[in-house]
Short mmCIF file of C-alpha atoms and ligand atoms in Angstrom, two decimals:
data_model
loop_
_atom_site.label_atom_id
_atom_site.label_comp_id
_atom_site.label_asym_id
_atom_site.label_seq_id
_atom_site.Cartn_x
_atom_site.Cartn_y
_atom_site.Cartn_z
CA MET A 1 78.06 -22.61 -29.82
CA ALA A 2 80.00 -21.97 -26.64
CA GLU A 3 81.88 -24.95 -25.20
CA LYS A 4 80.02 -26.71 -22.41
CA ILE A 5 81.90 -26.76 -19.14
CA GLN A 6 82.02 -30.08 -17.32
CA ALA A 7 82.28 -30.93 -13.63
CA ILE A 8 85.77 -31.71 -12.30
CA ARG A 9 86.77 -35.36 -12.68
CA GLY A 10 85.89 -37.37 -9.59
CA MET A 11 83.44 -34.71 -8.37
CA ASN A 12 79.83 -35.70 -8.87
CA ASP A 13 76.53 -33.96 -9.30
CA ILE A 14 73.68 -35.50 -7.35
CA LEU A 15 70.75 -35.20 -9.73
CA PRO A 16 67.00 -35.04 -9.03
CA ASP A 17 66.52 -38.70 -9.92
CA THR A 18 68.66 -39.71 -6.93
CA SER A 19 68.72 -36.70 -4.63
CA HIS A 20 65.51 -37.84 -2.88
CA GLN A 21 67.46 -40.95 -1.86
CA TRP A 22 70.19 -38.79 -0.33
CA LEU A 23 67.54 -36.81 1.52
CA PHE A 24 66.03 -40.03 2.84
CA PHE A 25 69.44 -41.22 4.02
CA GLU A 26 70.31 -37.89 5.64
CA HIS A 27 66.93 -37.74 7.35
CA THR A 28 67.39 -41.24 8.79
CA VAL A 29 70.87 -40.33 10.01
CA ARG A 30 69.77 -37.03 11.58
CA GLU A 31 67.00 -38.70 13.55
CA TRP A 32 69.40 -41.43 14.65
CA LEU A 33 72.04 -38.96 15.87
CA LYS A 34 69.38 -37.04 17.76
CA ASP A 35 68.36 -40.25 19.52
CA TYR A 36 71.90 -40.58 20.91
CA GLY A 37 72.28 -36.96 22.01
CA TYR A 38 74.73 -35.82 19.34
CA LYS A 39 74.76 -32.15 18.34
CA ASN A 40 75.52 -30.86 14.89
CA ILE A 41 78.63 -28.78 14.15
CA ARG A 42 79.42 -27.04 10.86
CA THR A 43 82.92 -25.96 9.98
CA PRO A 44 84.47 -24.35 6.88
CA ILE A 45 85.50 -26.52 3.93
CA VAL A 46 88.88 -24.75 3.71
CA GLU A 47 91.38 -24.77 6.58
CA ASP A 48 94.99 -23.84 7.32
CA THR A 49 97.07 -26.65 5.75
CA ARG A 50 99.00 -27.15 9.00
CA LEU A 51 95.82 -28.34 10.72
CA PHE A 52 95.72 -31.49 8.59
CA VAL A 53 99.47 -32.08 8.43
CA ARG A 54 99.69 -31.93 12.20
CA SER A 55 96.65 -34.08 12.91
CA ILE A 56 96.48 -36.68 10.14
CA GLY A 57 100.26 -37.20 10.04
CA GLU A 58 102.98 -36.48 7.47
CA ALA A 59 103.50 -40.10 6.48
CA THR A 60 99.89 -40.88 5.62
CA ASP A 61 98.43 -41.30 2.12
CA ILE A 62 96.20 -38.33 2.68
CA VAL A 63 98.94 -35.83 3.54
CA GLU A 64 101.56 -37.34 1.23
CA LYS A 65 99.53 -37.27 -1.94
CA GLU A 66 95.80 -36.75 -1.61
CA MET A 67 95.27 -33.23 -0.29
CA TYR A 68 94.00 -30.35 -2.40
CA THR A 69 96.42 -27.72 -1.18
CA PHE A 70 96.78 -24.27 -2.70
CA THR A 71 98.24 -20.89 -1.92
CA ASP A 72 95.87 -18.06 -1.13
CA SER A 73 97.01 -15.62 -3.79
CA LEU A 74 96.10 -12.62 -1.65
CA ASN A 75 98.36 -13.34 1.32
CA GLY A 76 100.41 -16.43 0.49
CA ASP A 77 98.81 -18.66 3.16
CA SER A 78 98.78 -22.37 2.46
CA LEU A 79 95.17 -23.58 2.48
CA THR A 80 93.68 -27.05 2.05
CA LEU A 81 90.24 -28.37 1.11
CA ARG A 82 89.38 -30.58 4.07
CA PRO A 83 90.15 -34.26 3.41
CA GLU A 84 88.29 -35.39 6.55
CA GLY A 85 86.21 -33.92 9.35
CA THR A 86 87.81 -34.72 12.69
CA ALA A 87 90.62 -32.16 12.53
CA SER A 88 88.23 -29.31 11.70
CA CYS A 89 85.80 -30.43 14.37
CA LEU A 90 88.50 -30.38 17.05
CA ARG A 91 89.94 -27.11 15.80
CA ALA A 92 86.51 -25.51 16.18
CA ALA A 93 85.92 -27.11 19.59
CA LEU A 94 89.24 -25.73 20.85
CA GLN A 95 88.86 -22.34 19.25
CA HIS A 96 85.44 -21.82 20.84
CA ASN A 97 86.30 -23.41 24.16
CA LEU A 98 83.71 -26.17 23.86
CA LEU A 99 85.85 -28.58 25.86
CA TYR A 100 86.41 -26.48 28.94
CA LYS A 101 85.09 -28.49 31.89
CA GLN A 102 82.57 -30.24 29.70
CA THR A 103 82.16 -33.17 27.36
CA GLN A 104 80.74 -32.94 23.84
CA ARG A 105 79.01 -35.32 21.48
CA LEU A 106 79.26 -33.70 18.04
CA TRP A 107 78.36 -34.75 14.50
CA TYR A 108 78.96 -33.30 11.06
CA ILE A 109 78.04 -33.96 7.46
CA GLY A 110 79.60 -32.58 4.32
CA PRO A 111 81.89 -32.92 1.34
CA MET A 112 85.52 -33.99 1.76
CA PHE A 113 88.25 -33.73 -0.86
CA ARG A 114 91.03 -36.16 -1.71
CA HIS A 115 93.05 -36.35 -4.89
CA GLU A 116 92.59 -40.08 -5.54
CA ARG A 117 92.08 -42.12 -8.69
CA PRO A 118 88.32 -42.00 -9.25
CA GLN A 119 86.58 -45.39 -9.40
CA LYS A 120 83.43 -47.01 -8.03
CA GLY A 121 83.14 -45.92 -4.39
CA ARG A 122 86.19 -43.65 -4.59
CA TYR A 123 85.86 -40.03 -5.64
CA ARG A 124 87.73 -36.74 -5.33
CA GLN A 125 84.81 -34.99 -3.71
CA PHE A 126 82.87 -37.36 -1.51
CA HIS A 127 80.66 -37.00 1.54
CA GLN A 128 81.18 -38.10 5.08
CA ILE A 129 78.94 -38.16 8.08
CA GLY A 130 80.99 -38.34 11.22
CA ALA A 131 80.68 -38.00 14.97
CA GLU A 132 83.11 -37.28 17.77
CA ALA A 133 82.61 -37.99 21.48
CA LEU A 134 85.02 -35.65 23.26
CA GLY A 135 86.09 -35.89 26.88
CA PHE A 136 85.22 -39.55 27.47
CA SER A 137 87.98 -42.05 28.14
CA GLY A 138 85.99 -45.19 27.43
CA PRO A 139 85.71 -48.07 26.85
CA ASP A 140 81.97 -47.51 27.51
CA VAL A 141 81.69 -44.73 24.95
CA ASP A 142 83.71 -46.77 22.43
CA ALA A 143 81.06 -49.45 22.88
CA GLU A 144 78.21 -46.94 22.67
CA ILE A 145 79.52 -45.78 19.31
CA VAL A 146 79.65 -49.32 17.94
CA ILE A 147 76.17 -50.02 19.34
CA MET A 148 74.75 -46.89 17.80
CA LEU A 149 76.25 -47.69 14.39
CA ALA A 150 74.82 -51.21 14.55
CA ASP A 151 71.47 -49.55 15.27
CA LEU A 152 71.80 -47.33 12.19
CA TRP A 153 72.51 -50.33 9.94
CA GLN A 154 69.43 -51.97 11.46
CA ARG A 155 67.29 -48.92 10.69
CA LEU A 156 68.57 -48.86 7.10
CA GLY A 157 68.22 -52.62 6.56
CA LEU A 158 71.97 -53.06 6.04
CA THR A 159 72.77 -55.39 8.96
CA PRO A 160 73.09 -58.56 6.82
CA TYR A 161 75.65 -56.93 4.51
CA LEU A 162 78.07 -55.39 7.01
CA GLN A 163 80.76 -56.94 9.14
CA LEU A 164 82.32 -55.21 12.13
CA GLN A 165 86.10 -55.52 12.39
CA ILE A 166 87.87 -54.33 15.50
CA ASN A 167 91.39 -53.97 16.79
CA THR A 168 93.35 -52.10 19.42
CA LEU A 169 96.37 -49.93 18.73
CA GLY A 170 97.49 -49.65 22.35
CA SER A 171 99.34 -46.61 23.63
CA SER A 172 102.05 -44.68 21.82
CA GLU A 173 104.74 -46.29 24.05
CA GLU A 174 103.43 -49.76 23.24
CA ARG A 175 103.31 -48.90 19.56
CA ALA A 176 106.90 -47.61 19.71
CA ALA A 177 108.18 -50.89 21.16
CA HIS A 178 106.22 -52.90 18.62
CA ARG A 179 107.37 -50.60 15.86
CA GLN A 180 111.01 -51.40 16.57
CA ALA A 181 110.36 -55.10 16.42
CA LEU A 182 108.29 -54.67 13.28
CA ILE A 183 110.94 -52.65 11.45
CA ALA A 184 113.58 -55.26 12.35
CA TYR A 185 111.28 -57.99 11.02
CA LEU A 186 110.39 -56.15 7.81
CA GLU A 187 114.04 -55.34 7.14
CA GLN A 188 114.66 -59.07 6.94
CA HIS A 189 111.97 -59.34 4.26
CA GLN A 190 112.68 -56.17 2.30
CA GLU A 191 112.97 -57.97 -1.03
CA ALA A 192 109.33 -59.10 -0.75
CA LEU A 193 107.91 -55.63 -0.05
CA ASP A 194 106.17 -53.69 -2.80
CA GLU A 195 106.96 -50.07 -3.55
CA ASP A 196 104.57 -48.69 -0.91
CA GLY A 197 105.90 -51.21 1.59
CA LYS A 198 109.50 -50.16 1.07
CA ARG A 199 108.58 -46.51 1.28
CA ARG A 200 106.63 -46.99 4.52
CA LEU A 201 109.09 -49.34 6.16
CA TYR A 202 110.61 -46.57 8.29
CA THR A 203 107.93 -43.89 8.11
CA ASN A 204 104.80 -45.92 8.85
CA PRO A 205 105.57 -49.64 9.26
CA LEU A 206 102.15 -50.44 10.77
CA ARG A 207 100.59 -49.40 7.49
CA VAL A 208 102.76 -51.93 5.66
CA LEU A 209 100.74 -54.63 7.41
CA ASP A 210 97.56 -53.16 5.95
CA SER A 211 98.83 -53.89 2.39
CA LYS A 212 96.48 -55.56 -0.06
CA THR A 213 99.36 -56.88 -2.23
CA PRO A 214 98.86 -60.70 -2.43
CA SER A 215 102.58 -61.58 -2.43
CA MET A 216 103.02 -59.73 0.87
CA GLN A 217 100.23 -61.47 2.75
CA ALA A 218 102.31 -64.27 4.24
CA ILE A 219 104.95 -61.84 5.52
CA CYS A 220 102.30 -59.57 6.99
CA GLU A 221 100.58 -62.45 8.72
CA GLN A 222 103.72 -63.61 10.46
CA ALA A 223 104.88 -60.16 11.49
CA PRO A 224 105.15 -59.30 15.20
CA ARG A 225 101.71 -58.50 16.53
CA LEU A 226 100.97 -55.29 18.37
CA LEU A 227 98.63 -57.30 20.58
CA ASP A 228 101.67 -59.01 22.11
CA TYR A 229 103.13 -55.63 23.13
CA LEU A 230 100.11 -54.34 25.01
CA GLY A 231 100.38 -53.50 28.71
CA ASP A 232 97.69 -54.29 31.27
CA ALA A 233 95.75 -51.04 30.90
CA SER A 234 95.45 -51.29 27.11
CA ARG A 235 94.57 -54.94 27.32
CA GLN A 236 91.87 -54.23 29.87
CA HIS A 237 90.42 -51.41 27.75
CA TYR A 238 90.23 -53.79 24.80
CA ASP A 239 88.72 -56.63 26.85
CA GLU A 240 86.02 -54.41 28.33
CA TRP A 241 85.19 -52.90 24.95
CA ARG A 242 84.79 -56.35 23.42
CA GLN A 243 82.68 -57.51 26.36
CA MET A 244 80.28 -54.59 25.93
CA ILE A 245 79.98 -55.22 22.19
CA SER A 246 79.22 -58.87 22.93
CA ASP A 247 76.65 -57.85 25.57
CA ALA A 248 74.84 -55.97 22.79
CA ASN A 249 74.83 -59.12 20.63
CA ILE A 250 76.78 -57.43 17.87
CA PRO A 251 78.92 -59.92 15.95
CA TYR A 252 82.47 -58.81 15.22
CA VAL A 253 85.77 -60.17 14.04
CA GLU A 254 89.13 -59.18 15.45
CA ASN A 255 91.47 -57.99 12.74
CA PRO A 256 94.95 -57.50 14.22
CA ARG A 257 96.05 -55.81 10.99
CA LEU A 258 93.44 -53.10 11.09
CA VAL A 259 95.36 -49.82 11.55
CA ARG A 260 93.30 -47.11 9.74
CA GLY A 261 94.79 -44.58 7.37
CA LEU A 262 95.29 -41.73 9.80
CA ASP A 263 98.06 -41.49 12.37
CA TYR A 264 96.11 -40.16 15.29
CA TYR A 265 94.42 -43.30 16.53
CA ASN A 266 95.18 -45.24 19.75
CA LEU A 267 93.44 -48.10 21.58
CA SER A 268 90.06 -48.94 20.02
CA VAL A 269 89.79 -48.90 16.22
CA PHE A 270 87.07 -50.41 14.05
CA GLU A 271 85.70 -50.60 10.53
CA TRP A 272 82.41 -51.75 9.04
CA VAL A 273 83.11 -53.64 5.84
CA THR A 274 80.92 -55.06 3.08
CA GLN A 275 81.72 -57.70 0.48
CA GLU A 276 79.23 -56.16 -1.95
CA LEU A 277 81.20 -53.18 -3.27
CA GLY A 278 84.44 -54.74 -4.50
CA ALA A 279 87.66 -53.11 -3.38
CA GLN A 280 85.94 -50.09 -1.81
CA GLY A 281 84.32 -52.19 0.89
CA THR A 282 84.85 -50.04 3.98
CA VAL A 283 81.74 -47.94 4.56
CA CYS A 284 82.59 -46.62 8.01
CA GLY A 285 85.70 -46.37 10.14
CA GLY A 286 86.62 -44.95 13.46
CA GLY A 287 88.41 -45.24 16.73
CA ARG A 288 89.96 -43.52 19.69
CA TYR A 289 92.38 -40.58 19.36
CA ASP A 290 93.29 -39.55 22.87
CA GLY A 291 96.42 -37.62 21.86
CA LEU A 292 94.98 -35.51 19.10
CA ILE A 293 93.47 -32.63 21.04
CA GLU A 294 96.76 -32.00 22.82
CA GLN A 295 98.57 -32.28 19.51
CA LEU A 296 96.37 -29.46 18.22
CA GLY A 297 97.25 -27.20 21.13
CA GLY A 298 94.55 -28.16 23.63
CA GLN A 299 94.73 -29.98 26.93
CA SER A 300 95.01 -33.73 27.09
CA ILE A 301 91.40 -34.76 26.48
CA PRO A 302 90.34 -38.27 25.48
CA ALA A 303 88.23 -38.63 22.34
CA VAL A 304 86.70 -41.20 20.06
CA GLY A 305 84.82 -40.93 16.77
CA PHE A 306 83.91 -42.34 13.39
CA ALA A 307 83.22 -41.29 9.82
CA MET A 308 81.08 -43.02 7.23
CA GLY A 309 81.32 -42.67 3.46
CA VAL A 310 77.91 -41.59 2.19
CA GLU A 311 78.52 -42.54 -1.48
CA ARG A 312 79.52 -46.09 -0.53
CA LEU A 313 76.48 -46.48 1.71
CA MET A 314 74.24 -45.13 -1.06
CA LEU A 315 75.76 -47.65 -3.49
CA LEU A 316 75.11 -50.48 -1.06
CA LEU A 317 71.57 -49.33 -0.26
CA GLY A 318 70.87 -49.04 -3.99
CA GLU A 319 72.27 -52.47 -4.78
CA LYS A 320 70.08 -54.00 -2.06
CA ASN A 321 66.94 -52.09 -3.12
CA LEU A 322 66.71 -50.34 0.23
CA LEU A 323 66.11 -46.85 -1.13
CA PRO A 324 62.66 -45.25 -1.40
CA ALA A 325 60.93 -44.56 -4.70
CA ALA A 326 60.84 -40.97 -5.97
CA ASP A 327 58.49 -38.60 -4.17
CA VAL A 328 55.22 -38.10 -6.04
CA PRO A 329 52.62 -35.37 -5.61
CA ASP A 330 49.25 -36.23 -4.08
CA TRP A 331 47.44 -34.10 -6.61
CA PHE A 332 48.32 -32.59 -9.98
CA VAL A 333 46.21 -29.55 -10.84
CA ILE A 334 45.31 -29.00 -14.49
CA HIS A 335 43.24 -26.19 -15.93
CA GLN A 336 42.14 -24.76 -19.25
CA GLY A 337 40.16 -21.69 -20.24
CA GLU A 338 39.67 -18.04 -19.37
CA GLY A 339 40.30 -17.26 -15.69
CA THR A 340 41.17 -20.86 -14.75
CA ALA A 341 44.85 -20.21 -13.91
CA ARG A 342 43.87 -17.74 -11.17
CA TYR A 343 41.26 -20.12 -9.78
CA ALA A 344 43.67 -23.07 -9.95
CA LEU A 345 46.29 -21.20 -7.90
CA ARG A 346 43.70 -20.68 -5.15
CA VAL A 347 42.59 -24.32 -5.22
CA ALA A 348 46.17 -25.61 -5.12
CA GLN A 349 47.03 -23.44 -2.14
CA GLN A 350 43.88 -24.53 -0.32
CA LEU A 351 45.01 -28.15 -0.74
CA ARG A 352 48.59 -27.47 0.42
CA GLN A 353 47.33 -25.69 3.51
CA ALA A 354 45.45 -28.89 4.32
CA GLY A 355 48.76 -30.79 4.23
CA LEU A 356 48.55 -32.18 0.70
CA ARG A 357 51.41 -32.24 -1.84
CA VAL A 358 50.34 -30.43 -4.96
CA VAL A 359 51.91 -29.63 -8.33
CA GLN A 360 50.12 -27.26 -10.63
CA HIS A 361 50.46 -27.13 -14.39
CA MET A 362 51.86 -23.79 -15.50
CA GLY A 363 50.93 -21.97 -18.70
CA GLU A 364 48.45 -22.94 -21.41
CA ALA A 365 48.06 -26.39 -22.94
CA SER A 366 45.28 -28.74 -24.02
CA PHE A 367 43.61 -30.85 -21.32
CA LYS A 368 44.96 -33.90 -23.12
CA SER A 369 48.60 -32.86 -22.87
CA GLN A 370 48.17 -31.65 -19.26
CA MET A 371 46.62 -35.00 -18.39
CA LYS A 372 49.70 -36.75 -19.78
CA LYS A 373 51.89 -34.62 -17.54
CA ALA A 374 49.70 -35.45 -14.56
CA ASP A 375 50.15 -39.17 -15.29
CA ALA A 376 53.89 -38.78 -15.80
CA SER A 377 54.21 -36.97 -12.45
CA GLY A 378 53.07 -40.14 -10.67
CA ALA A 379 50.43 -38.14 -8.76
CA TYR A 380 47.60 -40.06 -7.11
CA GLY A 381 45.00 -37.88 -8.71
CA ALA A 382 44.29 -34.90 -10.95
CA VAL A 383 42.33 -31.81 -10.00
CA ILE A 384 40.57 -30.67 -13.17
CA ILE A 385 39.45 -27.09 -13.60
CA GLY A 386 37.67 -25.73 -16.69
CA ALA A 387 35.53 -22.66 -17.26
CA ASN A 388 32.50 -24.60 -15.93
CA GLU A 389 34.18 -25.35 -12.61
CA VAL A 390 35.15 -21.70 -12.19
CA ALA A 391 31.60 -20.61 -12.92
CA GLU A 392 30.10 -23.16 -10.54
CA HIS A 393 32.80 -22.70 -7.92
CA ASN A 394 33.82 -26.35 -7.74
CA VAL A 395 36.50 -28.74 -9.10
CA VAL A 396 36.64 -32.25 -10.53
CA LEU A 397 38.81 -34.73 -8.61
CA LYS A 398 39.95 -37.56 -10.85
CA PRO A 399 41.83 -40.54 -9.37
CA LEU A 400 44.79 -41.58 -11.54
CA HIS A 401 45.25 -44.97 -9.88
CA GLY A 402 43.02 -47.69 -8.46
CA GLY A 403 40.12 -47.36 -10.91
CA LEU A 404 37.92 -45.20 -8.66
CA PRO A 405 35.32 -42.87 -10.26
CA GLN A 406 35.90 -39.12 -10.45
CA GLN A 407 33.85 -36.76 -8.31
CA THR A 408 32.93 -33.11 -8.11
CA ALA A 409 33.74 -31.09 -4.98
CA ALA A 410 32.66 -27.57 -4.03
CA PHE A 411 35.49 -25.06 -3.57
CA ALA A 412 34.74 -24.76 0.15
CA GLU A 413 35.01 -28.53 0.61
CA VAL A 414 37.84 -29.22 -1.80
CA ALA A 415 40.47 -29.95 0.87
CA THR A 416 38.31 -32.41 2.81
CA ALA A 417 37.14 -34.14 -0.36
CA ALA A 418 40.69 -34.36 -1.78
CA ARG A 419 42.03 -35.81 1.45
CA THR A 420 39.31 -38.44 1.77
CA LEU A 421 39.58 -39.46 -1.87
CA LEU A 422 43.40 -39.62 -1.64
CA GLN A 423 43.11 -42.14 1.20
CA GLN A 424 40.75 -44.24 -0.88
CA ILE A 425 43.09 -44.12 -3.89
CA GLN A 426 46.07 -45.10 -1.75
CA ALA A 427 44.18 -47.99 -0.14
CA GLN A 428 42.96 -49.15 -3.56
CA LYS A 429 46.45 -48.90 -5.02
CA GLU A 430 47.86 -51.07 -2.25
CA THR A 431 45.39 -53.90 -2.93
CA ASP A 432 45.96 -53.68 -6.73
P1 LIG B 1 90.10 -46.24 1.98
O1 LIG B 1 90.95 -47.27 2.66
O2 LIG B 1 88.93 -46.84 1.24
O3 LIG B 1 90.89 -45.28 1.15
P2 LIG B 1 90.24 -44.44 4.20
O4 LIG B 1 90.85 -45.25 5.28
O5 LIG B 1 91.07 -43.50 3.42
O6 LIG B 1 89.44 -45.39 3.17
P3 LIG B 1 88.81 -42.77 6.07
O7 LIG B 1 89.75 -41.66 5.97
O8 LIG B 1 88.77 -43.61 7.27
O9 LIG B 1 88.96 -43.70 4.77
O10 LIG B 1 87.33 -42.22 5.76
C1 LIG B 1 86.15 -42.82 6.30
C2 LIG B 1 85.25 -43.34 5.20
O11 LIG B 1 85.08 -42.38 4.17
C3 LIG B 1 85.78 -44.54 4.46
O12 LIG B 1 85.53 -45.71 5.19
C4 LIG B 1 85.01 -44.51 3.18
O13 LIG B 1 83.71 -45.05 3.37
C5 LIG B 1 84.89 -43.04 2.91
N1 LIG B 1 85.90 -42.59 1.94
C6 LIG B 1 87.21 -42.34 2.15
N2 LIG B 1 87.81 -41.91 1.03
C7 LIG B 1 86.84 -41.87 0.07
C8 LIG B 1 86.81 -41.50 -1.31
N3 LIG B 1 87.88 -41.04 -1.93
N4 LIG B 1 85.63 -41.59 -1.97
C9 LIG B 1 84.51 -42.03 -1.36
N5 LIG B 1 84.48 -42.39 -0.06
C10 LIG B 1 85.62 -42.32 0.66
MG1 LIG B 2 92.04 -43.62 1.55
#
């Protein structure tokens, strides 16, 4: 036998037993984004490697070690499977002039790729849903984004399990002054830094503070705080943002060590974190990136956005039993005997045109085995068609739940009868 080929490690299939849950989630999210005036944008999965290096930053985990980068063997170009969505979104907005004298609220969904060690909530192909508000300087839009995310958690039933953490990263000048002080401080404590800490000391000292290493916690806590280096404008932006979040009655905690894993952020940053998923507890992160559009060759245009990890949210929704049961057909059509397949196709289509969900048995089998399949499908009822029904131009409608009696319906009335009976079965099932 030929060897069976497996999926790539860390890249998952989403199988029919769970895909309906993904569809439910995506549907909820699409409706939600529509309610806030966001428009969908779809960009390629592969981009010029320089796009990510220039936007995400050379000294970040993503660019240093997580990108799937390869050479296009036809022309030698360096290409990368997108590790996140913001860079591509802005590239497209600039390339197609979407930011000329106008603002944009954009959203995307799709797979992202990072070469990480696969574990619960961390994969090599994973999915993000993200949004970018382009051309708004905030803090009102920063608040709107937090408010809209809180609304999504409400719609999904996740509010009790998520905590909002916020911080401000100030301006690049303020970060530069703080950075100097921070490097000087960390140099005095070099012996206590772990490998990542030592490596990042000069390249990305802010990220050192984000370390999860227990022995470094005390040093990180006493490090110079960026908050103390903020000027009036940054401070005011932060104060107003917090005020608007409070106005919306959204609880939050300030986390002065929250820096995010990408270099392009300034001012407002935030994460939604859960305690329920172990180490992979951040389900959504975002913030302001006013310098990024210029960095990518556009004009100086303020921007703010977020991205959520779909797999982590699905894990959380699953753990909390907040996902819908599998879709079941309303009716399962079974048939046996000469000419019944043709008749059954017509009946089934009649029912679908009346808005019912119908699955029809295909091929020949005994009524008994078809009935088992009807039961296994979870359908509310079976439509039974034998030679008699064809001859008399009717069908038998047999409820599969709720203990109601079966009935015969004429072909011309089958849709009305099936709809009425379905309602009765559903009502009966609910009281069972
Ligand atoms: P982490 O600190 O967990 O590595 P990150 O800071 O790298 O996350 P972002 O780049 O901000 O993550 O991506 C936004 C969201 O995408 C994360 O909050 C998380 O929910 C999800 N995410 C990121 N990387 C992965 C991954 N490898 N597998 C699954 N989800 C991921
Ligand atoms: Mg990461």
